[in-house]
mmCIF file of C-alpha atoms in Angstrom:
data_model
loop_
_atom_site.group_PDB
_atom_site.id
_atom_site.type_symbol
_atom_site.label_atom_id
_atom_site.label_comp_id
_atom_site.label_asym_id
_atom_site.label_seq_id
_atom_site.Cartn_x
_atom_site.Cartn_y
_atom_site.Cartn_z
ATOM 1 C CA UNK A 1 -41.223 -10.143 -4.686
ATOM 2 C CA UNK A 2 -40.021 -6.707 -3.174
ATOM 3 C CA UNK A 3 -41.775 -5.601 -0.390
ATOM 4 C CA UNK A 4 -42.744 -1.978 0.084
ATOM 5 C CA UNK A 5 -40.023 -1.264 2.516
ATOM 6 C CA UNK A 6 -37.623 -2.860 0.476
ATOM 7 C CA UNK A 7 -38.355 -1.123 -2.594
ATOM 8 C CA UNK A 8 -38.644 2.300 -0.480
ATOM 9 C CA UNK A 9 -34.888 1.772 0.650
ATOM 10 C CA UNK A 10 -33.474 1.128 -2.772
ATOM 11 C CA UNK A 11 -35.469 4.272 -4.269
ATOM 12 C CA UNK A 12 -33.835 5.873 -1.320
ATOM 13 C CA UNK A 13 -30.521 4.263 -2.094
ATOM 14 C CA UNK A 14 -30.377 5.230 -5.741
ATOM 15 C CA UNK A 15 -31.641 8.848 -4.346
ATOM 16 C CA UNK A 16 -28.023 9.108 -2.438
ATOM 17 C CA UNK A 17 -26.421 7.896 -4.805
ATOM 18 C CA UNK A 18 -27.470 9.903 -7.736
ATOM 19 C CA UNK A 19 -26.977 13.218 -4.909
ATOM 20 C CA UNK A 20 -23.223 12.584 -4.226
ATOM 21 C CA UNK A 21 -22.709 11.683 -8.248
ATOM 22 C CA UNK A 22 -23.980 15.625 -8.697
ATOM 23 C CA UNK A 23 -21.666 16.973 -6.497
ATOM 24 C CA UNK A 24 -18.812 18.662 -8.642
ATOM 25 C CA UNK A 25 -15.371 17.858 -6.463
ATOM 26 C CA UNK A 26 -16.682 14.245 -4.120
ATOM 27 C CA UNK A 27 -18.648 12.848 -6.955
ATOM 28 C CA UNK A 28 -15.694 13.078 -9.175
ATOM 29 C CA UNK A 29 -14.871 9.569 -8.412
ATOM 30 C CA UNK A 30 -18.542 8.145 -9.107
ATOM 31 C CA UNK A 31 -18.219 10.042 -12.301
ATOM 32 C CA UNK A 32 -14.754 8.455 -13.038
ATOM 33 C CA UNK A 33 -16.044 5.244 -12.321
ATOM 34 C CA UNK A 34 -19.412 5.373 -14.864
ATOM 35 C CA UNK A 35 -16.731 6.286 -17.474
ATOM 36 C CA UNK A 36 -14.389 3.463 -17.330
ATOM 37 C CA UNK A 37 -17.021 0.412 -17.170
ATOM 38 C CA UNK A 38 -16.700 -0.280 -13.789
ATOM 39 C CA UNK A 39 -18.956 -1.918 -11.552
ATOM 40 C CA UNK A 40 -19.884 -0.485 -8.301
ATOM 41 C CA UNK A 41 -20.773 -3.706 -6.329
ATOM 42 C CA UNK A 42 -17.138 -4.796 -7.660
ATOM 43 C CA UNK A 43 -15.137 -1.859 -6.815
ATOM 44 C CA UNK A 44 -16.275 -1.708 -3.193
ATOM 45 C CA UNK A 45 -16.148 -5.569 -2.670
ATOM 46 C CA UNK A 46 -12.557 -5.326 -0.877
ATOM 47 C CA UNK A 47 -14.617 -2.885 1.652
ATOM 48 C CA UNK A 48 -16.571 -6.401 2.561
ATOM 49 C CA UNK A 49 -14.241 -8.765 2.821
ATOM 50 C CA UNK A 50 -10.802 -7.382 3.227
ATOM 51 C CA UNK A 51 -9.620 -6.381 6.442
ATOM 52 C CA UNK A 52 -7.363 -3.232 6.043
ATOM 53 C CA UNK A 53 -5.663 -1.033 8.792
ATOM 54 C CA UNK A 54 -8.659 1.915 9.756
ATOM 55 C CA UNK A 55 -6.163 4.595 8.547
ATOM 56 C CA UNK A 56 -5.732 3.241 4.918
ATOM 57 C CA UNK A 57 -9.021 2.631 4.794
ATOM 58 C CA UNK A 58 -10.464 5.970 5.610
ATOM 59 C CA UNK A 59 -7.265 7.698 3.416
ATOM 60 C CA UNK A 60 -8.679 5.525 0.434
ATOM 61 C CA UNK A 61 -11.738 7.013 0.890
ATOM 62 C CA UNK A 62 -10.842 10.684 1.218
ATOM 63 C CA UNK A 63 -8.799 10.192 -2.235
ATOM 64 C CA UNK A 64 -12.316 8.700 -3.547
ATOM 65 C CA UNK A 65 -13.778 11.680 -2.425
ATOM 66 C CA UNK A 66 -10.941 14.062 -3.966
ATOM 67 C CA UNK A 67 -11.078 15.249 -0.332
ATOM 68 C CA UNK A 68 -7.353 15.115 0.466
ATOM 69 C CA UNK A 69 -5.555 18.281 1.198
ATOM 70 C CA UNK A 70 -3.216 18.278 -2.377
ATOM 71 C CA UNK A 71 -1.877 21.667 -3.530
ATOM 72 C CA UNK A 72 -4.830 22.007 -6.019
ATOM 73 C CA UNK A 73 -7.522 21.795 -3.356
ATOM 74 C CA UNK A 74 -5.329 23.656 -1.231
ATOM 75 C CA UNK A 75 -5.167 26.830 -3.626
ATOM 76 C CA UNK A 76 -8.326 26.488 -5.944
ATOM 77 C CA UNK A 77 -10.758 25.092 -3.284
ATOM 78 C CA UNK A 78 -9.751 26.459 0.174
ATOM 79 C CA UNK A 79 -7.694 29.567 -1.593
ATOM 80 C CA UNK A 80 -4.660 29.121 0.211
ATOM 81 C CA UNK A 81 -2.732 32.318 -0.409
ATOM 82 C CA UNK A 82 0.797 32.268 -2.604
ATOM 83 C CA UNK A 83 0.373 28.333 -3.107
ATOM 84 C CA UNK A 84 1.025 27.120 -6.698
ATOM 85 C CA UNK A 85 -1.523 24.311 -7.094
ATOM 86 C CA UNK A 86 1.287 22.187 -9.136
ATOM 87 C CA UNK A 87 2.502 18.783 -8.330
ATOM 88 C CA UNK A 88 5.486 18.614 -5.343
ATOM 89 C CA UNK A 89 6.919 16.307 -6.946
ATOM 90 C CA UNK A 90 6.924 17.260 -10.910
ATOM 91 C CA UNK A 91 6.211 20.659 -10.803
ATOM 92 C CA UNK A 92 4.313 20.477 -14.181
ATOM 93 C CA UNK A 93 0.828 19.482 -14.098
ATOM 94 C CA UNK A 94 -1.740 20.171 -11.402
ATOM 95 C CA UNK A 95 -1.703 18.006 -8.347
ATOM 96 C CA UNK A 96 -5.204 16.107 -7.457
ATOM 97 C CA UNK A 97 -5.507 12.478 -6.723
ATOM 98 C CA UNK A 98 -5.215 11.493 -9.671
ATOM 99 C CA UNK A 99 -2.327 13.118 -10.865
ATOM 100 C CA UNK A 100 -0.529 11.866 -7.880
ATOM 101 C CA UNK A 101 -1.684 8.103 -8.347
ATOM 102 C CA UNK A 102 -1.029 8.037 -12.091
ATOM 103 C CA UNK A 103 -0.019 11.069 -14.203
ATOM 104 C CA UNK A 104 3.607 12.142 -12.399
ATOM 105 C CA UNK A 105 6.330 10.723 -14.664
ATOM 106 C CA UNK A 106 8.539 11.160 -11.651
ATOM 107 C CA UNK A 107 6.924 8.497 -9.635
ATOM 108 C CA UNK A 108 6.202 6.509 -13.365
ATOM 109 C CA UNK A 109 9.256 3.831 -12.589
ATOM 110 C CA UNK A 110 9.212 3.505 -8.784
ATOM 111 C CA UNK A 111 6.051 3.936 -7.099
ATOM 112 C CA UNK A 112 3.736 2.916 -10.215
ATOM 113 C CA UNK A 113 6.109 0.166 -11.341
ATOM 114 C CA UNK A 114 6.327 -1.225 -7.648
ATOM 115 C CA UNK A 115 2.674 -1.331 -7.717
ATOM 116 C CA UNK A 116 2.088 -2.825 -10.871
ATOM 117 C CA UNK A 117 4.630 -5.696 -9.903
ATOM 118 C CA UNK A 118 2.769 -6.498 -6.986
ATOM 119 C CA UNK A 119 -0.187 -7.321 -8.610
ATOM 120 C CA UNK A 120 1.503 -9.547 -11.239
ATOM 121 C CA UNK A 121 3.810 -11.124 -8.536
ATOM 122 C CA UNK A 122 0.516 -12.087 -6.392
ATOM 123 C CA UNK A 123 -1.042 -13.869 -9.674
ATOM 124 C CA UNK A 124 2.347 -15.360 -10.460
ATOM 125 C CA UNK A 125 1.763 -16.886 -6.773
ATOM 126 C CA UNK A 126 -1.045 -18.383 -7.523
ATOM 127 C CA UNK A 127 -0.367 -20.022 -10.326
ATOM 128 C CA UNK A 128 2.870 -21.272 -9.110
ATOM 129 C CA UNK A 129 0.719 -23.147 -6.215
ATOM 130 C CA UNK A 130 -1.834 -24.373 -8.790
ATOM 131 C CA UNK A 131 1.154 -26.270 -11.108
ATOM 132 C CA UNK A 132 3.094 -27.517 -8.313
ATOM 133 C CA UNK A 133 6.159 -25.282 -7.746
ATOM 134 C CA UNK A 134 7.245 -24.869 -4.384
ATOM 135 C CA UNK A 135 6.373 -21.641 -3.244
ATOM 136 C CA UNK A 136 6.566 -21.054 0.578
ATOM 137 C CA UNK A 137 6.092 -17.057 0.935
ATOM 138 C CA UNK A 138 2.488 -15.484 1.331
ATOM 139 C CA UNK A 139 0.881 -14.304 -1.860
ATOM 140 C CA UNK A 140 1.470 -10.633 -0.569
ATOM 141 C CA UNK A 141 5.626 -11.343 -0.037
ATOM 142 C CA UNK A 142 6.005 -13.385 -3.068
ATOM 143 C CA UNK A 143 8.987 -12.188 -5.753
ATOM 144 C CA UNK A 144 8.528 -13.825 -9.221
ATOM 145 C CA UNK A 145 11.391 -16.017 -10.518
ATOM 146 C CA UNK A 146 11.748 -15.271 -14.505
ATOM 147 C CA UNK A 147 11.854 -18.630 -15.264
ATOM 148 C CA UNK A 148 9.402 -21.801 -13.655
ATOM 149 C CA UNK A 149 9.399 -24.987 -15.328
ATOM 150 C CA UNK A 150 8.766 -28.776 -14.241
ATOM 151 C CA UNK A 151 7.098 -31.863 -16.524
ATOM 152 C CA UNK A 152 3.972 -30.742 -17.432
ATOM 153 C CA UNK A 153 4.314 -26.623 -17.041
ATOM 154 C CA UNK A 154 6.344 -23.200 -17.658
ATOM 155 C CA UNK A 155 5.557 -20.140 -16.404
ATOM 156 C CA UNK A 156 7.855 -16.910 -17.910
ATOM 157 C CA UNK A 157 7.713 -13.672 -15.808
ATOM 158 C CA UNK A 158 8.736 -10.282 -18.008
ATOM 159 C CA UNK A 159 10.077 -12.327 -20.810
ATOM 160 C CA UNK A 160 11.335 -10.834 -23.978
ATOM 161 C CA UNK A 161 9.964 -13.166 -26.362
ATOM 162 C CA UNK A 162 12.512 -13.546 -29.361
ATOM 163 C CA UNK A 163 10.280 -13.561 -32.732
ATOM 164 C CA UNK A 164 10.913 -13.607 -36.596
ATOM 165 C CA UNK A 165 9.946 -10.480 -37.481
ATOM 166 C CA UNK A 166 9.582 -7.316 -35.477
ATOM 167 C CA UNK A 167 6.776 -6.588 -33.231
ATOM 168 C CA UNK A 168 6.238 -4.530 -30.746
ATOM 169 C CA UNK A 169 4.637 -5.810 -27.658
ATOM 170 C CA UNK A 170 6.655 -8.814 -27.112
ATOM 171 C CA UNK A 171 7.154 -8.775 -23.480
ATOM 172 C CA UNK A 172 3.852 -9.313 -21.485
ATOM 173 C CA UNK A 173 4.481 -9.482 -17.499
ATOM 174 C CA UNK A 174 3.500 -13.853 -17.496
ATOM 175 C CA UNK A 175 2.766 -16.315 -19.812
ATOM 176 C CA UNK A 176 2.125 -19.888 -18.690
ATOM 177 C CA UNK A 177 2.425 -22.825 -20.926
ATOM 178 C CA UNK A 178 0.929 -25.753 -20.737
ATOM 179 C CA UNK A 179 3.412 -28.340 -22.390
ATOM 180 C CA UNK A 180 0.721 -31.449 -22.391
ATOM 181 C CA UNK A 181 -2.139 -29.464 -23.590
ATOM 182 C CA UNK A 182 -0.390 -27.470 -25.895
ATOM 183 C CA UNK A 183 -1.824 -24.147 -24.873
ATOM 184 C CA UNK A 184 -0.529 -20.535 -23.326
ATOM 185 C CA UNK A 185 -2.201 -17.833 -21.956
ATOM 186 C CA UNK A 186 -0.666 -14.197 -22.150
ATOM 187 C CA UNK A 187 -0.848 -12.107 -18.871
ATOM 188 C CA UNK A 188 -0.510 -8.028 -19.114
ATOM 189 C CA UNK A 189 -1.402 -6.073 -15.857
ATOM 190 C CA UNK A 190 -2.491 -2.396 -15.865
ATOM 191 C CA UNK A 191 -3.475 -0.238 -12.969
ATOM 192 C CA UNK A 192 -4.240 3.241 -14.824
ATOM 193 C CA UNK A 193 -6.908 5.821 -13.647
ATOM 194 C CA UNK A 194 -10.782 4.784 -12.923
ATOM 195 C CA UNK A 195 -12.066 6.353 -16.378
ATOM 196 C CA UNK A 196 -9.910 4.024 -18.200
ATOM 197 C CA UNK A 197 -10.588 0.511 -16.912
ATOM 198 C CA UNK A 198 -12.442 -0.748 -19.128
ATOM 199 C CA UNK A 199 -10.588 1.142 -22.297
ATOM 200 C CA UNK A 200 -7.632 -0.682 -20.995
ATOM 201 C CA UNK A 201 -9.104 -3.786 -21.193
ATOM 202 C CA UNK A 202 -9.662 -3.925 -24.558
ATOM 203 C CA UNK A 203 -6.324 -2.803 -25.554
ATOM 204 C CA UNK A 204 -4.519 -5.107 -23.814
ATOM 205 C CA UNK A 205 -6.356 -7.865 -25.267
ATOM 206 C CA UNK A 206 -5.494 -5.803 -28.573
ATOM 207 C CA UNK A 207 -2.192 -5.346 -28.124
ATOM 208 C CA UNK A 208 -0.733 -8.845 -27.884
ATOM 209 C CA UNK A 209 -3.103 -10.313 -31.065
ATOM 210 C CA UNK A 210 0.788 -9.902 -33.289
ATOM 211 C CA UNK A 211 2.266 -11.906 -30.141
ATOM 212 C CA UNK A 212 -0.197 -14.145 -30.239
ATOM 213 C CA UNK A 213 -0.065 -15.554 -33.475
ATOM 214 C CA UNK A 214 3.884 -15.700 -33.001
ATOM 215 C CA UNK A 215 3.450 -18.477 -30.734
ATOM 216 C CA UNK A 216 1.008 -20.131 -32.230
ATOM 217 C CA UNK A 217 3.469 -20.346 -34.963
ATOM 218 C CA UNK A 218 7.156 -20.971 -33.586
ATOM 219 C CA UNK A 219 5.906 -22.197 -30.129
ATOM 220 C CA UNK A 220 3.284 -24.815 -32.349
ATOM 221 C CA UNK A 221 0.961 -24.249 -29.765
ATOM 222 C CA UNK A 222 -2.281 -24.990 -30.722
ATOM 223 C CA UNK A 223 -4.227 -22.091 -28.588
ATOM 224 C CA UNK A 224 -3.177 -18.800 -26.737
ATOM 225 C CA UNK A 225 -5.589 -16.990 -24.919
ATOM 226 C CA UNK A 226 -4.969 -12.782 -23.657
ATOM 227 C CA UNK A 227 -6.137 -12.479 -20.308
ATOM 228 C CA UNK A 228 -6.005 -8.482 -18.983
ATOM 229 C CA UNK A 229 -5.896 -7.771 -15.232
ATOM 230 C CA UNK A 230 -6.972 -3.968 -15.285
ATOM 231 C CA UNK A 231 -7.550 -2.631 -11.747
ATOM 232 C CA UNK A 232 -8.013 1.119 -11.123
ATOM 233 C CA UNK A 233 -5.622 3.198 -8.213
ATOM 234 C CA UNK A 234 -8.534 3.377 -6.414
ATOM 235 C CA UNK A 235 -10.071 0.042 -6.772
ATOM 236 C CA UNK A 236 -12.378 0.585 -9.937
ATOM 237 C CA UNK A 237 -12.919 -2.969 -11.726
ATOM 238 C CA UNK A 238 -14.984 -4.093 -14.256
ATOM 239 C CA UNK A 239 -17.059 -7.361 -13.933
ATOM 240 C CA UNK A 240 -15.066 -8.981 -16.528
ATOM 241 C CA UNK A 241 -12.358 -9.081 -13.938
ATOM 242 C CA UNK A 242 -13.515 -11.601 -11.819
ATOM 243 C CA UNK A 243 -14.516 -14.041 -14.738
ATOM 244 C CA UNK A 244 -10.198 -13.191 -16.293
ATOM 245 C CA UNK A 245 -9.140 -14.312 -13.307
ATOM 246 C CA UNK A 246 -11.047 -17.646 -12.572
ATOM 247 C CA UNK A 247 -9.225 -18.487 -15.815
ATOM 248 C CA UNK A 248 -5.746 -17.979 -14.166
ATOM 249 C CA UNK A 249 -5.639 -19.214 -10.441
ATOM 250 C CA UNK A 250 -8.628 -19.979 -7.512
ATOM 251 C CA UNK A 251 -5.947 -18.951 -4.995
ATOM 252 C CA UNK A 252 -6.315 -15.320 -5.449
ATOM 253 C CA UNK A 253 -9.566 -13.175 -5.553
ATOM 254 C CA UNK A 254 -10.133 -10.190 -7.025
ATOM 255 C CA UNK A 255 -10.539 -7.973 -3.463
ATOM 256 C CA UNK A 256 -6.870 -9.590 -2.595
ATOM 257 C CA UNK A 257 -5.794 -7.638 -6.004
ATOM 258 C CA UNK A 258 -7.278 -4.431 -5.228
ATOM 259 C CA UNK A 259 -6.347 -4.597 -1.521
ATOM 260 C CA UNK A 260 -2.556 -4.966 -3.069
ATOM 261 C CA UNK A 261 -3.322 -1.831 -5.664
ATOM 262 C CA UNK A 262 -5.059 -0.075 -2.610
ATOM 263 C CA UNK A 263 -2.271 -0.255 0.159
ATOM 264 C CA UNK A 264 0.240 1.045 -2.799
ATOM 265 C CA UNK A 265 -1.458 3.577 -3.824
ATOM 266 C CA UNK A 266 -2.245 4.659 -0.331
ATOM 267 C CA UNK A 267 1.785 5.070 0.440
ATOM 268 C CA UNK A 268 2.288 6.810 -2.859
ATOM 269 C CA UNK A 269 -0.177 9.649 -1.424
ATOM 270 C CA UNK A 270 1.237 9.373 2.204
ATOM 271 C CA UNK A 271 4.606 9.604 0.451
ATOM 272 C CA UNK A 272 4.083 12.831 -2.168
ATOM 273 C CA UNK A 273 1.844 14.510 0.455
ATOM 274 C CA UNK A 274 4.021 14.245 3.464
ATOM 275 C CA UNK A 275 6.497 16.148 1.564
#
């Protein structure tokens, strides 16, 4: 049972917390957060239990609290004189956080890509240690060979899967396939904005169903599972994510995979707002 104190602190708690949610610019990202599914003990997990240079950490933050100096701030909030609020970069849409982290088209195939690949390359990592391949670099360092195979295993990284009649989503970032067992699961990895999470989720898991039933079929594999690994720019994860994970590799946690997502999308903003 709760004791007074206890249940004091947590009114208090919930008190803060529903304060900064209110607020119209630094609750943005508490707001963001309540509309994608995402859990807050999740999210802020990495803050626990992965160490991170004091800088990225406290720029992470700022971007949480949409309290970094971008153009729009600059000339909406503070009313910087002759400043267009547009992106640096783009020069089309407004530039907040989130624009910068995942609505620029001109960062679409470098900085999001790069960050994307990360994430897949540190689960490709793992599972390469769990089915015996020999893979000497840190998780972190790892690049993904397209092709792993031995006895029992395969693992196929951005593969084009060739099928009898046209679909299209036929190229998932992994799927692993267990030869013995005759089984595969399909990997897609998304890192969109915090109010999508959980949207994305689903439509991964959506999205491969055609694929799916190809291998069944020409692969006569007798199940294939759709496993989505959705993390926000800023961290935001559902609590599905742990439980999607478990079912892919022990070796890497879920805070590893936002600390990856996290010290990418921190140089994206160093990068756009150091210009």
């Amino acid at each position: 049972e709760p004791t007074d104190k206890e249940t004091l602190k947590t009114q208090h708690e919930n008190q803060l917390l529903e304060r900064w949610k209110r607020k119209p610019v630094h609750g943005r990202f508490l707001q963001q957060l309540e509309e994608g599914g995402c859990s807050l003990d999740d999210t802020w997990s990495w803050l626990c239990t992965q160490s991170m240079p004091k800088q990225t950490e406290a720029l992470i933050c700022a971007a949480q609290d949409q309290a970094l100096r971008t153009n729009w701030l600059r000339a909406v909030i503070e009313r910087t004189a002759d400043l267009s609020p547009l992106c640096r970069v783009c020069r089309e849409h407004n530039e907040s956080v989130e624009h910068i982290l995942n609505g620029c088209q001109k960062l679409a195939n470098s900085e999001y890509k790069l960050r994307h690949d990360r994430v897949a390359a540190a689960i490709h990592w793992g599972m390469s240690k769990d089915l015996g391949f020999n893979t000497t670099t840190p998780w972190y360092l790892h690049y993904a060979e397209k092709v792993l195979e031995n006895s029992t295993h395969k693992i196929l990284w951005d593969f084009l899967v060739q099928c009898d009649r046209p679909i299209p989503a036929c190229k998932p970032d992994l799927i692993i396939v267990d030869k013995q067992a005759k089984e595969a699961i399909i990997v897609d990895v998304a890192v969109p904005k915090e109010r999508l999470v959980a949207d994305r989720e689903v439509e991964k898991i959506q999205k491969y169903q055609d694929l799916r039933r190809e291998l069944l079929r020409i692969w006569n594999l007798r199940k294939v599972s759709i496993v989505p690994i959705v993390i926000g720019a800023l961290g935001g994860i559902t609590e599905k994510l742990p439980n999607y994970l478990k079912q892919l590799t022990a070796r890497i946690k879920t805070d590893q995979l936002q600390k990856s997502v996290l010290f990418s999308s921190a140089n994206t903003l160093r990068t756009v707002l150091d210009m």
